[in-house]
Every structure is written in C-alpha cells, then in structure tokens.
Coordinates of C-alpha atoms (C1' of nucleotides) in Angstrom, one line a residue:
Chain A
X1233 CA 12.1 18.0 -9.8
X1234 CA 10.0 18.2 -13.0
X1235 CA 7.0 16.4 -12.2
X1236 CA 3.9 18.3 -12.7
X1237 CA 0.5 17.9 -11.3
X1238 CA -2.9 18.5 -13.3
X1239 CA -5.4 18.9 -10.5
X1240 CA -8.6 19.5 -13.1
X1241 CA -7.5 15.6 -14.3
X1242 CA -9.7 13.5 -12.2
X1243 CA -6.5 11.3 -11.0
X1244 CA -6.0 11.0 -7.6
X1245 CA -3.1 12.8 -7.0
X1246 CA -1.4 11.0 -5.3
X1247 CA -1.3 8.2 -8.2
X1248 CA 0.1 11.1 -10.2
X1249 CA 3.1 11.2 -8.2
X1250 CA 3.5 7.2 -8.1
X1251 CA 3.1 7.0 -11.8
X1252 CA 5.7 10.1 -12.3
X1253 CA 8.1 8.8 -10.0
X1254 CA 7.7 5.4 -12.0
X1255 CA 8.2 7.1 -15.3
X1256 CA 11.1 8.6 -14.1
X1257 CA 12.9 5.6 -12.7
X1258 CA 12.1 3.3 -15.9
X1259 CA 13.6 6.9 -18.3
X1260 CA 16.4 6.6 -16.1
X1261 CA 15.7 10.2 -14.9
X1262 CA 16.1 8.9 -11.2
X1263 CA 19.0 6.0 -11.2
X1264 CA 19.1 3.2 -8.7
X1265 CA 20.5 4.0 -5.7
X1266 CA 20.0 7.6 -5.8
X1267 CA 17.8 10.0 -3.2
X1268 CA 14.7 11.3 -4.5
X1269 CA 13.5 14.8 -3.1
X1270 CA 12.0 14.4 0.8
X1271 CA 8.5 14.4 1.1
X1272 CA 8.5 18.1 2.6
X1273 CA 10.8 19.0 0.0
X1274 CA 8.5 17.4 -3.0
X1275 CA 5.2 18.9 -1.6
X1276 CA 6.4 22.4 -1.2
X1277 CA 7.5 22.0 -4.7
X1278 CA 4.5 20.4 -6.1
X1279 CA 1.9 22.9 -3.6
X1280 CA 0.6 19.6 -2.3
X1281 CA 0.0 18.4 1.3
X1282 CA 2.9 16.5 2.6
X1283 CA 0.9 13.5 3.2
X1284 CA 0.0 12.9 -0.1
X1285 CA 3.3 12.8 -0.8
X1286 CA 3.7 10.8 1.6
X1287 CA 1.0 8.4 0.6
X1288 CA 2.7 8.1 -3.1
X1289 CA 6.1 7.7 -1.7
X1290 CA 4.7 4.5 0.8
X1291 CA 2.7 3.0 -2.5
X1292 CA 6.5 3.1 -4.3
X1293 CA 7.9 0.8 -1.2
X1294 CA 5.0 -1.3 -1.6
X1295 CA 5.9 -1.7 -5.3
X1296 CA 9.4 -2.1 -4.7
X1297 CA 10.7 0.7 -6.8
X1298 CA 11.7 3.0 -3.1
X1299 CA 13.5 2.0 -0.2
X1300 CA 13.8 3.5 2.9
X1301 CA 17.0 4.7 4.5
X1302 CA 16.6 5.2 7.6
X1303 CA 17.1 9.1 8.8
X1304 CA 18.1 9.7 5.6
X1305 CA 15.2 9.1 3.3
X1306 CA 14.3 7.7 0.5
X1307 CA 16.1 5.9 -2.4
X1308 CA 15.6 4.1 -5.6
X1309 CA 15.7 0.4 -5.2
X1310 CA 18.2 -1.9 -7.6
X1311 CA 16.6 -3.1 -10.2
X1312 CA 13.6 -0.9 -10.2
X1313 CA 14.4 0.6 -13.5
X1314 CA 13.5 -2.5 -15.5
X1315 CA 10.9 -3.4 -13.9
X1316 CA 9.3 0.1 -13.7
X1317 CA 10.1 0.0 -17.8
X1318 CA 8.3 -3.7 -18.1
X1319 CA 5.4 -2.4 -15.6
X1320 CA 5.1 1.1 -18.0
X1321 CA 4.8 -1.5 -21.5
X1322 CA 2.4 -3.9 -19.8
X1323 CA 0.3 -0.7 -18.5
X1324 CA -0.4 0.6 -21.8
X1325 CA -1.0 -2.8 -23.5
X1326 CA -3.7 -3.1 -21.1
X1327 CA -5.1 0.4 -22.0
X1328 CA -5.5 -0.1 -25.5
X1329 CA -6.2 -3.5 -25.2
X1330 CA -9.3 -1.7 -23.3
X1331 CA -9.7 0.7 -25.9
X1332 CA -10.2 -1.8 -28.3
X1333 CA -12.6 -4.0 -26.5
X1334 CA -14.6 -1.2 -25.8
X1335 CA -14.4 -0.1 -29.5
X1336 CA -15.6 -4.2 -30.2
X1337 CA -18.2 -4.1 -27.6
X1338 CA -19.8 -0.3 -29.3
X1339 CA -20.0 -2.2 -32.7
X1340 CA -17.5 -0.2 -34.4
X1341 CA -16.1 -1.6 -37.5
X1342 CA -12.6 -3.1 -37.9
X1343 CA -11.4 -0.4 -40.5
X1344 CA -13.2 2.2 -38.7
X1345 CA -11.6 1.9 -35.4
X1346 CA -7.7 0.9 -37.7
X1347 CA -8.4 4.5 -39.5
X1348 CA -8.9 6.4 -35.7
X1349 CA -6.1 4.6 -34.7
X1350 CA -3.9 5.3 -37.6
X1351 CA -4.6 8.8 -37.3
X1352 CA -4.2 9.7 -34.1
X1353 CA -0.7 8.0 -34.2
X1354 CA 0.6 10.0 -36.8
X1355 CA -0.8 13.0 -34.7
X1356 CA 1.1 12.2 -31.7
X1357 CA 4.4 11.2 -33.6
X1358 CA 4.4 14.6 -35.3
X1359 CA 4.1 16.4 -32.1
X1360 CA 7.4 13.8 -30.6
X1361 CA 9.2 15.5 -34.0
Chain B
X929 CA -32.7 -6.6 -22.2
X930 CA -29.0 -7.6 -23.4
X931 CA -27.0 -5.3 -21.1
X932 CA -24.8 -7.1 -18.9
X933 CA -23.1 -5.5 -15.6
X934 CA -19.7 -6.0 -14.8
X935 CA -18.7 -5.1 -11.0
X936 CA -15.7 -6.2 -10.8
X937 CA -14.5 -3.8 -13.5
X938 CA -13.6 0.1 -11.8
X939 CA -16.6 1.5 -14.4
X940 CA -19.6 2.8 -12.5
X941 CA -22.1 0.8 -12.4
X942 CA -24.7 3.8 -13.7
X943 CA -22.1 4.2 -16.4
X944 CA -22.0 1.3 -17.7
X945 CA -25.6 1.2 -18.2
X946 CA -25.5 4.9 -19.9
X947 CA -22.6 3.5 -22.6
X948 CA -24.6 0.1 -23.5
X949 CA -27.9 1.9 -23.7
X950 CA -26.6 4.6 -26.4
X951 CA -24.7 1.8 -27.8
X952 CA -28.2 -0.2 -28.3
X953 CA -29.3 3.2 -29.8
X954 CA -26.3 3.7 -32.1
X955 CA -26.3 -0.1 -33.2
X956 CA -30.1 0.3 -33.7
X957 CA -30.9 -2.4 -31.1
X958 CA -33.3 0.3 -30.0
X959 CA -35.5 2.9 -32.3
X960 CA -36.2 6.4 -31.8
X961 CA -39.7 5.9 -30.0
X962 CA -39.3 3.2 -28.9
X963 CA -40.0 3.2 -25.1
X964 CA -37.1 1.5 -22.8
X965 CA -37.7 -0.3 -20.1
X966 CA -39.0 1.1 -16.8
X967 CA -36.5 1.8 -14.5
X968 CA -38.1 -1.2 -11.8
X969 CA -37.9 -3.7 -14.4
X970 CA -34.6 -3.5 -15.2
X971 CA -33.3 -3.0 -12.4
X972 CA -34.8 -6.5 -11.6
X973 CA -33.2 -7.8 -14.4
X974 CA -29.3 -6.6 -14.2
X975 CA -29.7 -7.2 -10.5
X976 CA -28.7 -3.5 -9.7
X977 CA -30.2 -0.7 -7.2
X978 CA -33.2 0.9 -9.0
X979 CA -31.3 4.6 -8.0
X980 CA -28.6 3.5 -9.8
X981 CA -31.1 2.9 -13.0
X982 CA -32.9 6.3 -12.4
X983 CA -29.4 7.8 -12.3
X984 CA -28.3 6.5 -15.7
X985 CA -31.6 7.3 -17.4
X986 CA -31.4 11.1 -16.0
X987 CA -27.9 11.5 -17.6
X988 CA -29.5 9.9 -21.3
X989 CA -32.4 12.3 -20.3
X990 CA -30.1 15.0 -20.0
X991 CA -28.1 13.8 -23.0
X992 CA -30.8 14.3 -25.1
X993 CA -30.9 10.3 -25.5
X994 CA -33.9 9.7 -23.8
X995 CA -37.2 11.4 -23.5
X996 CA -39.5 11.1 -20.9
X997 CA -43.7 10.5 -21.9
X998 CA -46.4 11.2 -19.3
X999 CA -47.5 8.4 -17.6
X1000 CA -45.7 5.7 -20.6
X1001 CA -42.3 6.2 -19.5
X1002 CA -39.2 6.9 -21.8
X1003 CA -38.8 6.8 -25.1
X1004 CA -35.8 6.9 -27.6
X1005 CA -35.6 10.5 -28.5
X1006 CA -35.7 11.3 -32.5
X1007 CA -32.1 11.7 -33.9
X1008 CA -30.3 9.7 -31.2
X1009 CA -29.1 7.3 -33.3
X1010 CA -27.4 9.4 -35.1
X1011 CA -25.8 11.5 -32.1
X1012 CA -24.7 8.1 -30.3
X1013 CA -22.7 7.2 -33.6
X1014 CA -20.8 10.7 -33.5
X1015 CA -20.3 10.4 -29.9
X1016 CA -19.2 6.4 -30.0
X1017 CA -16.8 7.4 -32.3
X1018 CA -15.7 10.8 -30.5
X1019 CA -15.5 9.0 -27.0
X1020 CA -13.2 6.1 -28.9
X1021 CA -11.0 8.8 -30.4
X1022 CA -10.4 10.7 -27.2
X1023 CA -9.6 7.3 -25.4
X1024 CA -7.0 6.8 -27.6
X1025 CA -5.3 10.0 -28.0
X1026 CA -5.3 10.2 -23.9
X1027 CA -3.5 6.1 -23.9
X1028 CA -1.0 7.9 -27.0
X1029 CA -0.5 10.9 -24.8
X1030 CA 0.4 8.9 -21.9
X1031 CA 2.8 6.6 -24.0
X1032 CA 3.9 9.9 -24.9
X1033 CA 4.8 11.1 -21.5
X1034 CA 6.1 7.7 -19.7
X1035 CA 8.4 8.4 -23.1
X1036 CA 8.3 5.2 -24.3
X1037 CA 9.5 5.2 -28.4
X1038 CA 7.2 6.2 -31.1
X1039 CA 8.5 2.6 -32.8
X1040 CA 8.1 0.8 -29.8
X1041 CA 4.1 2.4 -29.3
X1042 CA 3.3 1.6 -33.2
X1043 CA 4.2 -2.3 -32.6
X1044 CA 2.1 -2.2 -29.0
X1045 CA -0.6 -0.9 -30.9
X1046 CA -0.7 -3.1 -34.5
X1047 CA -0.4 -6.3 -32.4
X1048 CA -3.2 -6.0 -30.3
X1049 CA -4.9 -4.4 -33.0
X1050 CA -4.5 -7.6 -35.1
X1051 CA -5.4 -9.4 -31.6
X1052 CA -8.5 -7.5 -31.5
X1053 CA -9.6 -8.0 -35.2
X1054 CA -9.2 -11.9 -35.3
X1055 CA -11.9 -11.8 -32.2
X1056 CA -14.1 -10.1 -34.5
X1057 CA -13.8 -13.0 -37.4
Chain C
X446 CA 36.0 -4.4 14.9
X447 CA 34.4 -7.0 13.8
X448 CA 31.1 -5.6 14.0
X449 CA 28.5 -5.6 10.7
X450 CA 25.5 -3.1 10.6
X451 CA 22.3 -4.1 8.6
X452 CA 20.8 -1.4 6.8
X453 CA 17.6 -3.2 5.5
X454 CA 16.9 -4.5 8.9
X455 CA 14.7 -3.1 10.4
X456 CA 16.1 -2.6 13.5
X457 CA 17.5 0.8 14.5
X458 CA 21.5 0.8 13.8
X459 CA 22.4 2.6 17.1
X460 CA 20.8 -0.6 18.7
X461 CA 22.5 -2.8 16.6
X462 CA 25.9 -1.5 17.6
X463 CA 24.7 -1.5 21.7
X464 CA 23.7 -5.2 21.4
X465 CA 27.1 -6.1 19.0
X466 CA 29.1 -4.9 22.2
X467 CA 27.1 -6.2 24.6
X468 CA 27.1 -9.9 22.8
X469 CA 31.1 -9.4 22.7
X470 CA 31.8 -8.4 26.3
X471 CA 29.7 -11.5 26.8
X472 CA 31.4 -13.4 25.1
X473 CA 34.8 -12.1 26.0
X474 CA 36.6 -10.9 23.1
X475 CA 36.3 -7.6 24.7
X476 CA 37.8 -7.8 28.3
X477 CA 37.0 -5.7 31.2
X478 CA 39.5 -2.5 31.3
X479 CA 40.1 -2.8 28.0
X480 CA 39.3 0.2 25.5
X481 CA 36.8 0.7 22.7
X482 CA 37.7 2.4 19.5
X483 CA 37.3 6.0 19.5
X484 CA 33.5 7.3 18.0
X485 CA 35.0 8.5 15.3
X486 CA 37.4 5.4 13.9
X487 CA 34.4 3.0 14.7
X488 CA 31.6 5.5 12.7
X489 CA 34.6 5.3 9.5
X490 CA 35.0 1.8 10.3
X491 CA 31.2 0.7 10.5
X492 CA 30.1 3.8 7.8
X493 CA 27.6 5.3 9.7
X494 CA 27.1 8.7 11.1
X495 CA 29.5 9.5 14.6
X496 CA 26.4 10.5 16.0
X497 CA 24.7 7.1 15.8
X498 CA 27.8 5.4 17.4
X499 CA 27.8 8.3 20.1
X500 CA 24.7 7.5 21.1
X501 CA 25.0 3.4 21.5
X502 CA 28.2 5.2 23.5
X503 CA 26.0 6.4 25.6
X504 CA 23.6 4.0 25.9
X505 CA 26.3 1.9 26.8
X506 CA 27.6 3.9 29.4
X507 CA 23.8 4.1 30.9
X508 CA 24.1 0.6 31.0
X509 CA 27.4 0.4 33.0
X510 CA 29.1 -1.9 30.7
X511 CA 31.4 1.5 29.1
X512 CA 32.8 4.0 31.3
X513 CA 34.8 6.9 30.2
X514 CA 38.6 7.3 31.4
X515 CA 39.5 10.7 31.4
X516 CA 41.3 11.8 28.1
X517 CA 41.5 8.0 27.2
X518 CA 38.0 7.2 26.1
X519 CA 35.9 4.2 27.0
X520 CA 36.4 1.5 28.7
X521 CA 34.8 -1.9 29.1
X522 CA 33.4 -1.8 33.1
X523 CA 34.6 -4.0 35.5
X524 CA 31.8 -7.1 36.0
X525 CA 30.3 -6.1 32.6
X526 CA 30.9 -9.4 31.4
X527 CA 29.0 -11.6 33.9
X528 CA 26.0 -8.3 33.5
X529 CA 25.7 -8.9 29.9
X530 CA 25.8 -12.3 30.1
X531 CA 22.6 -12.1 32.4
X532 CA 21.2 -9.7 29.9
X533 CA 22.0 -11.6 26.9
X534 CA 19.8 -14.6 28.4
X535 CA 17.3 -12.1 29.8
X536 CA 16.9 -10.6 26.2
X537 CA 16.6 -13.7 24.4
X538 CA 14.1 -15.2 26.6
X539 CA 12.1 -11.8 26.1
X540 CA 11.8 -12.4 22.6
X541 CA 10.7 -16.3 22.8
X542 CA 8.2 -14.9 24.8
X543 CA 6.8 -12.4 22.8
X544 CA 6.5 -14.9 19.8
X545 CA 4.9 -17.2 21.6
X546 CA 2.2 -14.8 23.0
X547 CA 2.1 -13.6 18.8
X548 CA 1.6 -17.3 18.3
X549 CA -0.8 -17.8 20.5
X550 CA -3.3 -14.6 19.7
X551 CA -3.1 -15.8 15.9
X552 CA -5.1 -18.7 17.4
X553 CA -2.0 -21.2 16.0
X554 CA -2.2 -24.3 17.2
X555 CA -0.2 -25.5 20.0
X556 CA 1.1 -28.5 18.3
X557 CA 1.7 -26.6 15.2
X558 CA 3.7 -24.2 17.5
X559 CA 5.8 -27.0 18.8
X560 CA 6.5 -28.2 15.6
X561 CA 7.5 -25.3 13.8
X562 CA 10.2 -24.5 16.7
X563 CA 11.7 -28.0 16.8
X564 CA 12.5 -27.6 12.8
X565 CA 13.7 -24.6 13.3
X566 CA 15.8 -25.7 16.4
X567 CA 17.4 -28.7 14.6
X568 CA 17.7 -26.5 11.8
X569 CA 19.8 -23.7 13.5
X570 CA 22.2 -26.5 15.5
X571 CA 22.8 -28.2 12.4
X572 CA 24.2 -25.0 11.0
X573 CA 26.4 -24.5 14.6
X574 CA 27.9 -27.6 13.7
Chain D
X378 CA -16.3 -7.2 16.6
X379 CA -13.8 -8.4 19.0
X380 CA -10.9 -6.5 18.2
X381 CA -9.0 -5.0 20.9
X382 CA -6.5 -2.5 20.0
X383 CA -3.2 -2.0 22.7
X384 CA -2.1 1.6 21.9
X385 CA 1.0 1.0 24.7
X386 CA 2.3 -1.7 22.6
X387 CA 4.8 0.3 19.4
X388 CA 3.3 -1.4 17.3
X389 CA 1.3 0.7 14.6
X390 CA -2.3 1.2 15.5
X391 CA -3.2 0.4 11.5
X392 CA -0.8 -2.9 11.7
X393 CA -3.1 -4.1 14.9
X394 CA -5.7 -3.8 13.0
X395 CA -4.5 -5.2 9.8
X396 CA -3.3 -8.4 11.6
X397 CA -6.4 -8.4 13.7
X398 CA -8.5 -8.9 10.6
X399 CA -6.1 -11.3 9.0
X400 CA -6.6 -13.8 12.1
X401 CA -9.9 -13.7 12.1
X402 CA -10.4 -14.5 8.5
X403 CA -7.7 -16.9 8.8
X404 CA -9.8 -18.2 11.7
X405 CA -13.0 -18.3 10.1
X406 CA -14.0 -16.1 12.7
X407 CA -15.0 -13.7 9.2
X408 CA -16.0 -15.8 6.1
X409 CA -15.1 -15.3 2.5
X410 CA -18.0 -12.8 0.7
X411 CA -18.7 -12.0 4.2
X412 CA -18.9 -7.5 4.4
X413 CA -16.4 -6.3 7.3
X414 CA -18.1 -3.2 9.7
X415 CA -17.7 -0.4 7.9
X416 CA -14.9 2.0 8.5
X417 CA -16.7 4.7 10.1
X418 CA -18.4 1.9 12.4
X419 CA -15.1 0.1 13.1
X420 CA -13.3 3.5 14.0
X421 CA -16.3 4.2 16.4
X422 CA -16.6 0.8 18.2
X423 CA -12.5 0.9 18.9
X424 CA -12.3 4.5 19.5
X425 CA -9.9 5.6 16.7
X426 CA -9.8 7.9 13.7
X427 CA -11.6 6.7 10.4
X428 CA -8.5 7.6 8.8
X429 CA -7.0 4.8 10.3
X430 CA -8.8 1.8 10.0
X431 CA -8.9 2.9 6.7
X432 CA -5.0 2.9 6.2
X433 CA -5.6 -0.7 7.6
X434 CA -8.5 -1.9 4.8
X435 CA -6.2 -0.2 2.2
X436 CA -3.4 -2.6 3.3
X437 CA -5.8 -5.4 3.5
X438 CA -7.0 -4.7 0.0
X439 CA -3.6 -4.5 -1.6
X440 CA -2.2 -7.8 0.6
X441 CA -6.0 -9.5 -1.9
X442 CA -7.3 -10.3 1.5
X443 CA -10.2 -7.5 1.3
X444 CA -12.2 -6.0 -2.1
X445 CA -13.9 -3.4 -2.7
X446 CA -18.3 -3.3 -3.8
X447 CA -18.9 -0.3 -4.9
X448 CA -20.8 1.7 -2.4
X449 CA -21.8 -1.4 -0.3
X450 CA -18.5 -1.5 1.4
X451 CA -15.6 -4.0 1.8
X452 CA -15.6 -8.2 1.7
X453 CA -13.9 -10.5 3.0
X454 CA -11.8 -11.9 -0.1
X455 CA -12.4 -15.5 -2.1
X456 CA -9.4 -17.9 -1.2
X457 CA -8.2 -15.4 1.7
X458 CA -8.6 -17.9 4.5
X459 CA -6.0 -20.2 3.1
X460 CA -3.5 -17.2 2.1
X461 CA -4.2 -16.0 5.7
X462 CA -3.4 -19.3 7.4
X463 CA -0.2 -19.6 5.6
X464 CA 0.9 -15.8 6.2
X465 CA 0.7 -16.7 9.6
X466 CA 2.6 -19.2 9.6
X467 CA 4.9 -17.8 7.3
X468 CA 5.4 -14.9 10.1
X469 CA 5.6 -16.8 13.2
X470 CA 8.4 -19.5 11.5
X471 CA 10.4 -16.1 10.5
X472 CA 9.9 -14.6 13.7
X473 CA 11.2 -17.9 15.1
X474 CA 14.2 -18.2 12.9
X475 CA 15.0 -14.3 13.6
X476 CA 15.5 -15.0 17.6
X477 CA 17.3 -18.7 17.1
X478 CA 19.6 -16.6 14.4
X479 CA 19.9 -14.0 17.0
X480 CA 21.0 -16.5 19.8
X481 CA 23.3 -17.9 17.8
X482 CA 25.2 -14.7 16.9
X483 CA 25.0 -14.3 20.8
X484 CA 27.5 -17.0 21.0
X485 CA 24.5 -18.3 23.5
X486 CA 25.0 -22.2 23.7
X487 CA 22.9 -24.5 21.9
X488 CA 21.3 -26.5 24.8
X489 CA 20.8 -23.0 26.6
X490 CA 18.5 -22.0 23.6
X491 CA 17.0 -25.4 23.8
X492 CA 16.7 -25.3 27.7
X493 CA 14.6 -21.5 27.4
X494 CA 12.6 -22.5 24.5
X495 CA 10.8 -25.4 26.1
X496 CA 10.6 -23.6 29.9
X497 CA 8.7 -20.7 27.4
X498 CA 6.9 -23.4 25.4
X499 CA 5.6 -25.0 28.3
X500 CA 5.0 -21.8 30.2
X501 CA 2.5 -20.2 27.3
X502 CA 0.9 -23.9 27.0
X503 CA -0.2 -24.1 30.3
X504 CA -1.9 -20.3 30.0
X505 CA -4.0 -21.6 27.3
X506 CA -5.7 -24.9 29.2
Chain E
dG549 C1' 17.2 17.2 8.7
dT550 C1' 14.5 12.5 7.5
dG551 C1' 10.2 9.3 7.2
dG552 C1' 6.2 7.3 10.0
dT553 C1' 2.0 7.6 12.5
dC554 C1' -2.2 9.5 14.2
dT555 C1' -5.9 12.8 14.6
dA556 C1' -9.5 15.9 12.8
dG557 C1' -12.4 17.5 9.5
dA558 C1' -13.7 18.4 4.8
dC559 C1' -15.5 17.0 0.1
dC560 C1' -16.5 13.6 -3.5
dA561 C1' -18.7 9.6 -6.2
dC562 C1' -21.4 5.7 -5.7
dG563 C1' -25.6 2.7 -4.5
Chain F
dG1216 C1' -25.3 4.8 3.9
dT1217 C1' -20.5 3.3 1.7
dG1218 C1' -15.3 3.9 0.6
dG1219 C1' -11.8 7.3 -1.4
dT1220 C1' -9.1 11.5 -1.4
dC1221 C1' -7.1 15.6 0.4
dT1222 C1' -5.7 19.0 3.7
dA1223 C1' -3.8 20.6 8.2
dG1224 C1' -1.3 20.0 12.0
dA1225 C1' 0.7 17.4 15.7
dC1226 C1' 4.2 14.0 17.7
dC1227 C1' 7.6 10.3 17.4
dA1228 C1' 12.2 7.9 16.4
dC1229 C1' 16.2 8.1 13.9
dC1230 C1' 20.6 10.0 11.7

DNA sequence: GTGGTCTAGACCACG
DNA sequence: GTGGTCTAGACCACC
C-alpha cells in the first residue's frame, strides 16, 4: 500500500487510516469490489498495532465504504467511490468554510483574508505542477 | 465581557477563550494595561470551570499576552496588540495552507479547489456587508 | 441444486447449506437413499470454498440425516425425513422464542407485540398465496 | 445501574451493553441530558474491561443516542428516547419477519406457523403477569 | 489465512 | 475526575 502515517500530526491514527482508505476509494486507487490489505498485513506495513487497524477498518463498514467477506476479508463496497468523492468535497467545504468564519470572527478584513487566500493557492498549484 | 463559549464545537473550551482574548487585544477591544478580568469573575460569566480560566490566562501569560500585577491581577502586556495581529494573521495562513494541502492529498483538482474556495469566499464576504 | 447462499447475511454459509438440506429432506425433494452431489460439484455449483461444503458434510453426517456409502458418497439416511421434520419445527419454534424473550426485555408492550406479529403473519400468508 | 450482562449468551459483550442502554433510554429508565456512569465506573460495577464499555459508548455516540461534554463525561442524547423506541421496534418487527420468512422457505405450513406463534405468544405473556 | 472480540495496562487532553 | 487513543497479546469462528 502507499498510505503513510505522520505520528508527530496530532490525528488520531486511526482516522488517518479511515481518511486514507477514503481518499483512495474516491481516486479510484482501491475499485469497488476489490480486497484491501488484511489488517495484520496493513499494520505490519504501516508499524502500527493491529487493532488500530482494526479500529479504522470497522469505522469504514460503519460508513459503508468496506464490507466484510466473511473468512476472506475485507472489500470495497459498490458505490463507495462516489460517495467517498462527494464526502471528500463536502469535507473541505466545511474546512474552509471554518477557516473563513474564524478569519470573520478575528476581525480580519475581506481583502486581507482574499490576498492570503490568493496566495497560498497559487503556492499549492505550483507545487501540483 | 463579549466572549461567548461554544461546547458543542470540538475546540477546547480553554482555547477558545485564549483565541477571543488575543483577538479582543488585536481588535483593540482591550488596551495594553488594561487589567482583564479576574479569573472568578469570568468564569461566572461564560459559565465555565474557573481551572479552565486559569489555564487559558497561563498560556496568554506564557504568550507574552498577558502580564501578571501583584495583588491587581493581569494586565494587557505592552506590544500585544501588535503580536496578536501578526499571529491572527500567521494562525489564518497556516489554517489554510493545511485545508490546501489536504485538498492536495485527497487529490481533488486544482480547478475544482479554486471554485470550492471563491464561492464560499464570496459566501463569507456578503455576511460581512 | 437448487440451493442459494447469502453472502451479506449474516449467517455463517456452512450453516446455510446444513439447514438448505435439512429443509429439503423435509420437504421431500431429497428422498431417503438417494445421493447428494459430490463436495466438489456442489462447492462449483454454490461458489464457495469445498471446505465450507465439507464441513455442512459433516455436520450432516453428525446429524444422521447423510451417511457415507463407500466409494459412492453420501447419502440421504433412512428416517431422516420424519427427524428433520421434528427439527424443522423444533428450530422454528426456538427462534419465536428467542424474539419474544428480546421483545419482552426491551420492555415492548404486550399488545404492541401481538400486533406487530399478526401484520407480519397476514403479511407473510398473503405472499404464500 | 441495572444492567446485567450474560457472557454465555454469543452475543458481543459491547452489543449487551449498547442495547442495554438503548432500552433504558427508550424506557425512560435514563432521561435525555441525563450523564450515564462513567466508563471506568460502569466497567467496575459489571465486572468488565473499560475498554469495552467504551467500545459500547462509542457505538452509542455514533448511533446520536449518546454525546460527548468535554471532561464531564457522556449524556443521554436530546430526541433519543423517540429514536430509541422506534429502533426497537424497528428490530423486533425485522427479527419477526426474518423467522416467518424463514418458515416459509421451510415449506412449514401456514397454520403451523400460526399454531406455534400463539402457543409462544401466550407462553411469554403468562411469564410477565 | 481472515476478521471479531476481549482483556490489560499505559498515556494524553480536558475540566 | 472524565473520555480518547494506542499497544500488546490472547482466543474465537469462519473459509
């Protein structure tokens, strides 16, 4: 797998693993229907405790976005790569929608805050180039 | 005082009263010298655990925020204002570039980012009228 | 065969093939002395793992209702039908039970119980119809 | 509190506890606002690891019938006696449905069913007077 | 081999 | 005191 944990980031890591997972489905990295890596297999790989893994991998039936096989293990469910894509637009929405509020709330002026934001998007597109 | 507590939101409460206070500062709402409230008193008013009160005012005391004055209490230290401004604006700019770097990684498209973030900017700025 | 294995239930698919053969020696369309299909055309037939249908073999043969005929395979036991008719009424009555008893600890009603199983009864002979 | 927790029985000890709680807020038994014992005190006073009556609060969280204070503990949910009354009736009418289905692929006929379903009906009635 | 459950004990942030 | 996270190791049923 290529998933990658940052243990200095205060995420719980087990969220890392659900939102990699996610990110994964909705790119089309994992496809519907397919077996993703057991959980003994994932947390040697990852040098996590299997029941973390474990923990991610039950949050992702919860969601929908995994279903157990039974004896097998795990697969992707149908349909999990568009909702995993809308779920992955409506989370970062909500983040800069938070951003922005926040920004509001500190007294920051409109073309202040438009000139950060400007900015640091250009910053970011240059590194995608 | 004009801070207000949210609970339901996942910010800690001690936080929370750490951000508006240095906002108050940056805004001007409070002068350097000015002595803040004692920590009893508002933790009457925002309803909150007095620890949680002495907690935020020993991070703005260790932030350099705050001062403490023998037997009057705390005080807006000199040049705060100016060190919440740079550090409003520095705390707004790292929000962002972390939400950018996470768009980034769920590899959603530069394109489709730049609309997510002009509409809610627009959203945000018609609040503000 | 006419047997159908559900995945997504939760039930574990070496007891869903016992109880299929159970529930058709019971019901006659498999006869005592004849044979069963072979563990390996009825795992390619049912596509599931030989092992699984092994087992519900097994199980079976625990049971008396298979025996195995030397260099033949299995075959349905003699006065396994009137056995697994007993069972089958044994079994269901089981369940009733235990949903009751679930009923009851959930602090339902008795009248709402009574209710909720005549609409379902009506509902399930309407569909025998 | 009166749970009582039946480690003989398969099902999950976290379940038990998860339902547990769910019938007694859907019996008013726990009120709305009202704090639930504390993990560590729950785990004590029904002999189990912390660990898993904290698997069971998680569930109860995600399900909206429990939510989090922030270093006062857990509460019982606004609105979650309603949603727990109809889960519960949701889950006995599938659990109902389930066995009748069940008979029916039985080939079990219908006034059988009917006769066992009101010998059990009037069997668990007469427990509760 | 697979996931699922449970225990035990540790550390953390929060109020 | 509270819940939340993580680790470690055990046992189970199932395929």
């Amino acid at each position: 797998m290529f998933f990658q944990i940052d243990f200095s980031n205060g995420l719980p890591v087990y969220q890392q693993v659900v939102r990699q997972v996610k990110f994964a489905v909705a790119g089309g990295a994992l496809q519907a229907g397919e077996l993703v890596p057991s959980v003994r297999e994932l947390s040697r790989e990852l040098a996590i405790n299997p029941n973390t893994v474990a923990r991610a991998f039950r949050q992702l039936q919860a969601d929908g976005v995994l279903e157990s096989v039974r004896g097998m293990g795990l697969q992707v469910a149908a349909g999990a790569q568009q909702q995993c894509r809308d779920e992955r637009v409506k989370l970062i929405r909500q983040r800069i929608q938070q951003v922005f509020v926040e920004a509001r709330q500190s007294r920051l002026a409109a073309d202040e805050l438009r000139a950060l934001v400007d900015g640091e998007l250009a910053a970011i597109e240059q590194l995608e180039v």
